[in-house]
mmCIF file of C-alpha atoms and ligand atoms in Angstrom:
data_model
loop_
_atom_site.group_PDB
_atom_site.id
_atom_site.type_symbol
_atom_site.label_atom_id
_atom_site.label_comp_id
_atom_site.label_asym_id
_atom_site.label_seq_id
_atom_site.Cartn_x
_atom_site.Cartn_y
_atom_site.Cartn_z
ATOM 1 C CA MET A 1 -72.308 2.855 -127.325
ATOM 2 C CA LEU A 2 -75.533 3.158 -125.850
ATOM 3 C CA ASN A 3 -77.248 6.021 -125.763
ATOM 4 C CA LYS A 4 -80.103 7.479 -122.842
ATOM 5 C CA GLN A 5 -83.146 6.399 -124.548
ATOM 6 C CA GLU A 6 -81.466 2.793 -125.807
ATOM 7 C CA ALA A 7 -80.375 2.890 -121.766
ATOM 8 C CA ILE A 8 -83.638 3.653 -120.668
ATOM 9 C CA GLU A 9 -85.436 0.891 -122.811
ATOM 10 C CA LEU A 10 -83.459 -1.399 -121.753
ATOM 11 C CA PHE A 11 -83.796 -1.007 -117.908
ATOM 12 C CA LYS A 12 -87.867 -0.622 -118.808
ATOM 13 C CA ARG A 13 -87.698 -3.432 -121.319
ATOM 14 C CA SER A 14 -86.447 -5.834 -118.156
ATOM 15 C CA GLY A 15 -88.152 -4.658 -114.916
ATOM 16 C CA ALA A 16 -85.248 -2.698 -113.472
ATOM 17 C CA LEU A 17 -86.734 0.697 -113.861
ATOM 18 C CA LEU A 18 -90.530 1.114 -113.457
ATOM 19 C CA GLU A 19 -93.086 3.579 -113.749
ATOM 20 C CA GLY A 20 -96.179 4.352 -111.347
ATOM 21 C CA HIS A 21 -96.396 5.309 -107.763
ATOM 22 C CA PHE A 22 -93.959 4.001 -105.257
ATOM 23 C CA LEU A 23 -93.357 4.440 -101.515
ATOM 24 C CA LEU A 24 -89.432 4.335 -100.903
ATOM 25 C CA THR A 25 -87.619 3.630 -97.688
ATOM 26 C CA SER A 26 -87.307 7.274 -96.363
ATOM 27 C CA GLY A 27 -90.863 8.412 -96.907
ATOM 28 C CA ARG A 28 -91.130 10.579 -100.011
ATOM 29 C CA HIS A 29 -93.350 9.258 -102.735
ATOM 30 C CA SER A 30 -91.938 9.093 -106.515
ATOM 31 C CA ASN A 31 -93.132 8.094 -109.978
ATOM 32 C CA GLN A 32 -90.382 5.936 -110.752
ATOM 33 C CA TYR A 33 -88.353 2.841 -109.101
ATOM 34 C CA MET A 34 -85.272 2.028 -109.913
ATOM 35 C CA GLN A 35 -84.394 -1.919 -109.094
ATOM 36 C CA CYS A 36 -81.194 -2.574 -111.448
ATOM 37 C CA ALA A 37 -80.318 -6.633 -110.043
ATOM 38 C CA GLN A 38 -83.513 -6.826 -112.544
ATOM 39 C CA VAL A 39 -81.881 -6.365 -115.401
ATOM 40 C CA LEU A 40 -79.233 -8.053 -114.240
ATOM 41 C CA GLN A 41 -80.761 -11.747 -114.266
ATOM 42 C CA TYR A 42 -80.443 -11.357 -117.882
ATOM 43 C CA PRO A 43 -77.217 -12.468 -119.301
ATOM 44 C CA ASP A 44 -77.969 -11.037 -122.624
ATOM 45 C CA GLU A 45 -78.988 -6.821 -121.294
ATOM 46 C CA THR A 46 -76.241 -7.341 -119.261
ATOM 47 C CA GLU A 47 -73.981 -7.803 -121.997
ATOM 48 C CA LYS A 48 -75.509 -4.731 -124.267
ATOM 49 C CA LEU A 49 -74.898 -2.423 -120.954
ATOM 50 C CA ALA A 50 -71.121 -4.123 -120.182
ATOM 51 C CA ARG A 51 -70.437 -3.624 -123.404
ATOM 52 C CA HIS A 52 -70.797 0.516 -123.363
ATOM 53 C CA LEU A 53 -68.199 0.235 -120.159
ATOM 54 C CA ALA A 54 -65.994 -1.921 -121.904
ATOM 55 C CA GLU A 55 -65.750 0.343 -124.882
ATOM 56 C CA ALA A 56 -65.001 3.669 -122.378
ATOM 57 C CA PHE A 57 -62.147 1.830 -120.627
ATOM 58 C CA GLN A 58 -61.093 -0.643 -123.453
ATOM 59 C CA GLU A 59 -57.998 2.123 -124.278
ATOM 60 C CA ASP A 60 -56.951 2.327 -120.452
ATOM 61 C CA GLN A 61 -54.857 -0.568 -120.362
ATOM 62 C CA VAL A 62 -57.014 -2.566 -117.556
ATOM 63 C CA GLU A 63 -55.620 -5.538 -115.993
ATOM 64 C CA LEU A 64 -58.629 -6.135 -113.702
ATOM 65 C CA VAL A 65 -61.905 -4.950 -112.983
ATOM 66 C CA VAL A 66 -63.589 -4.672 -108.733
ATOM 67 C CA GLY A 67 -66.283 -4.534 -107.689
ATOM 68 C CA PRO A 68 -68.589 -4.119 -104.797
ATOM 69 C CA ALA A 69 -70.599 -7.199 -103.789
ATOM 70 C CA MET A 70 -73.564 -7.886 -104.536
ATOM 71 C CA GLY A 71 -74.714 -5.273 -107.585
ATOM 72 C CA GLY A 72 -70.633 -4.730 -108.684
ATOM 73 C CA ILE A 73 -69.954 -8.746 -108.819
ATOM 74 C CA ILE A 74 -72.016 -9.705 -111.824
ATOM 75 C CA VAL A 75 -71.096 -6.139 -113.422
ATOM 76 C CA ALA A 76 -67.576 -7.009 -112.713
ATOM 77 C CA TYR A 77 -67.916 -10.419 -114.501
ATOM 78 C CA GLU A 78 -69.011 -9.176 -117.330
ATOM 79 C CA VAL A 79 -66.855 -6.198 -118.203
ATOM 80 C CA ALA A 80 -63.805 -7.699 -117.885
ATOM 81 C CA ARG A 81 -65.292 -10.719 -119.685
ATOM 82 C CA GLN A 82 -65.448 -8.445 -122.644
ATOM 83 C CA LEU A 83 -62.221 -6.567 -121.517
ATOM 84 C CA LYS A 84 -60.663 -10.179 -121.378
ATOM 85 C CA THR A 85 -59.039 -9.730 -117.748
ATOM 86 C CA PRO A 86 -59.515 -11.292 -115.072
ATOM 87 C CA ALA A 87 -62.386 -9.744 -112.538
ATOM 88 C CA ILE A 88 -62.787 -9.819 -108.235
ATOM 89 C CA PHE A 89 -65.174 -8.847 -106.021
ATOM 90 C CA THR A 90 -65.366 -6.606 -102.401
ATOM 91 C CA GLU A 91 -67.237 -7.140 -99.869
ATOM 92 C CA ARG A 92 -67.902 -6.189 -96.155
ATOM 93 C CA GLN A 93 -66.837 -8.051 -93.159
ATOM 94 C CA ASP A 94 -67.553 -6.708 -90.096
ATOM 95 C CA LYS A 95 -68.913 -3.278 -92.109
ATOM 96 C CA GLU A 96 -65.721 -2.397 -93.263
ATOM 97 C CA MET A 97 -64.166 -3.301 -97.501
ATOM 98 C CA CYS A 98 -62.046 -5.645 -97.898
ATOM 99 C CA LEU A 99 -61.101 -8.691 -100.726
ATOM 100 C CA ARG A 100 -61.596 -11.986 -99.403
ATOM 101 C CA ARG A 101 -61.504 -15.934 -100.833
ATOM 102 C CA GLY A 102 -58.228 -15.292 -102.147
ATOM 103 C CA PHE A 103 -58.732 -12.668 -103.953
ATOM 104 C CA SER A 104 -55.690 -9.924 -104.106
ATOM 105 C CA ILE A 105 -54.602 -7.403 -106.542
ATOM 106 C CA GLN A 106 -50.684 -6.940 -107.155
ATOM 107 C CA PRO A 107 -48.540 -3.374 -106.739
ATOM 108 C CA GLY A 108 -49.524 -0.685 -110.036
ATOM 109 C CA GLN A 109 -51.942 -3.181 -111.316
ATOM 110 C CA ARG A 110 -54.186 -1.059 -113.344
ATOM 111 C CA VAL A 111 -57.950 -1.272 -111.840
ATOM 112 C CA LEU A 112 -61.574 -0.795 -113.362
ATOM 113 C CA VAL A 113 -64.079 -0.475 -110.281
ATOM 114 C CA VAL A 114 -67.648 -1.272 -111.560
ATOM 115 C CA GLU A 115 -70.545 -0.692 -109.685
ATOM 116 C CA ASP A 116 -74.369 -1.773 -110.668
ATOM 117 C CA VAL A 117 -75.543 2.702 -109.121
ATOM 118 C CA VAL A 118 -74.261 4.990 -107.869
ATOM 119 C CA THR A 119 -76.380 7.204 -105.443
ATOM 120 C CA THR A 120 -73.538 9.040 -102.730
ATOM 121 C CA GLY A 121 -70.525 6.635 -104.181
ATOM 122 C CA GLY A 122 -69.868 5.368 -100.401
ATOM 123 C CA SER A 123 -68.965 1.736 -101.783
ATOM 124 C CA VAL A 124 -66.823 2.731 -104.624
ATOM 125 C CA GLU A 125 -65.223 4.948 -102.555
ATOM 126 C CA GLU A 126 -64.076 2.578 -100.387
ATOM 127 C CA VAL A 127 -63.506 0.483 -102.849
ATOM 128 C CA ILE A 128 -61.438 2.648 -104.285
ATOM 129 C CA GLN A 129 -59.933 2.758 -100.903
ATOM 130 C CA VAL A 130 -59.046 -1.239 -100.747
ATOM 131 C CA VAL A 131 -56.982 -1.062 -104.281
ATOM 132 C CA GLN A 132 -55.219 1.864 -102.967
ATOM 133 C CA GLU A 133 -54.322 0.423 -99.767
ATOM 134 C CA ALA A 134 -53.191 -3.216 -101.355
ATOM 135 C CA GLY A 135 -51.129 -0.254 -104.379
ATOM 136 C CA GLY A 136 -52.933 -1.031 -107.438
ATOM 137 C CA GLU A 137 -53.741 1.978 -109.662
ATOM 138 C CA VAL A 138 -57.865 2.811 -109.833
ATOM 139 C CA ILE A 139 -57.355 4.018 -113.517
ATOM 140 C CA GLY A 140 -61.539 4.669 -113.481
ATOM 141 C CA VAL A 141 -64.572 4.047 -111.901
ATOM 142 C CA GLY A 142 -67.831 2.549 -114.148
ATOM 143 C CA VAL A 143 -71.496 2.183 -113.494
ATOM 144 C CA LEU A 144 -75.149 1.319 -115.242
ATOM 145 C CA VAL A 145 -76.024 3.916 -112.539
ATOM 146 C CA ASP A 146 -75.487 6.537 -111.942
ATOM 147 C CA ARG A 147 -78.180 8.218 -109.711
ATOM 148 C CA SER A 148 -76.250 11.204 -108.376
ATOM 149 C CA GLY A 149 -77.188 13.479 -110.552
ATOM 150 C CA GLY A 150 -74.305 14.744 -111.112
ATOM 151 C CA GLN A 151 -72.564 15.213 -107.443
ATOM 152 C CA VAL A 152 -70.120 11.870 -106.977
ATOM 153 C CA ASP A 153 -66.591 12.632 -107.935
ATOM 154 C CA PHE A 154 -64.473 9.875 -107.970
ATOM 155 C CA GLY A 155 -60.750 11.994 -109.564
ATOM 156 C CA THR A 156 -60.379 9.557 -111.803
ATOM 157 C CA LYS A 157 -62.363 8.738 -115.567
ATOM 158 C CA THR A 158 -65.621 8.029 -115.061
ATOM 159 C CA ARG A 159 -68.388 6.668 -116.552
ATOM 160 C CA SER A 160 -71.914 5.736 -116.509
ATOM 161 C CA VAL A 161 -74.617 3.850 -119.127
ATOM 162 C CA LEU A 162 -77.145 5.836 -117.895
ATOM 163 C CA ASP A 163 -77.202 9.612 -116.076
ATOM 164 C CA MET A 164 -81.200 9.164 -113.599
ATOM 165 C CA ASP A 165 -82.148 11.559 -110.953
ATOM 166 C CA ILE A 166 -85.228 10.145 -109.956
ATOM 167 C CA GLN A 167 -87.592 12.493 -108.456
ATOM 168 C CA SER A 168 -89.272 12.064 -105.810
ATOM 169 C CA TRP A 169 -91.917 14.331 -102.966
ATOM 170 C CA GLU A 170 -92.542 14.328 -99.473
ATOM 171 C CA ALA A 171 -95.944 12.437 -98.971
ATOM 172 C CA ASP A 172 -97.282 15.104 -98.507
ATOM 173 C CA LYS A 173 -96.699 17.188 -101.071
ATOM 174 C CA CYS A 174 -96.547 13.942 -103.912
ATOM 175 C CA PRO A 175 -98.330 15.987 -107.453
ATOM 176 C CA LEU A 176 -99.599 11.924 -107.824
ATOM 177 C CA CYS A 177 -101.386 11.679 -104.605
ATOM 178 C CA SER A 178 -103.331 14.950 -105.531
ATOM 179 C CA GLU A 179 -104.124 13.258 -108.636
ATOM 180 C CA GLY A 180 -105.817 10.352 -106.423
ATOM 181 C CA LYS A 181 -105.275 8.322 -109.587
ATOM 182 C CA LEU A 182 -103.127 6.096 -108.518
ATOM 183 C CA PRO A 183 -102.787 3.459 -105.117
ATOM 184 C CA VAL A 184 -99.043 3.666 -103.329
ATOM 185 C CA ILE A 185 -96.768 1.079 -104.493
ATOM 186 C CA LYS A 186 -94.180 -0.321 -102.398
ATOM 187 C CA PRO A 187 -91.882 -2.394 -103.821
ATOM 188 C CA GLY A 188 -90.543 -5.364 -102.533
ATOM 189 C CA SER A 189 -87.076 -4.767 -100.953
ATOM 190 C CA ARG A 190 -84.263 -1.580 -100.430
ATOM 191 C CA SER A 191 -84.379 0.679 -102.872
ATOM 192 C CA VAL A 192 -81.025 1.324 -104.799
HETATM 193 ZN ZN1 ZN B 1 -98.022 9.693 -103.580
#
């Protein structure tokens, strides 16, 4: 399994974890920015991250891996490939998380729920509900990056590759602005 430093290096190397001076969508400033999709463009790096989760759940008789679109699709696919199970994904229809495309979960099926980044845990909670409504048994939750600061509790075995609480400040209290050294950058897409 990857230790914290190895995981941080992997995210930095792939451009998923940036360091600098960032303006977040919330209006706050931060010295770090995480865009998890950046790492998922590299299959060999994704394989290493997924291995961490596959190993964490290899004794749990997982029969199906499910992740929410978009972030969870690639994670589910690669974790499932390593656990030798199928992978499916949930998506939103009229804002409601559901299974589409003929995907189904069998009653009693042992399901691992995965996601790229967890902040509030909302999407994962919704996937858990979809699995349970189908009669599946959620045996655990695996995430690449837990940004909740240990605040989320899914009521099941939960493992993450990296626990990371990214610091941010109100713009007028930002120490980087006070130092006046760096221009503040607004990253291209929404912070995840
Ligand atoms: Zn600032």
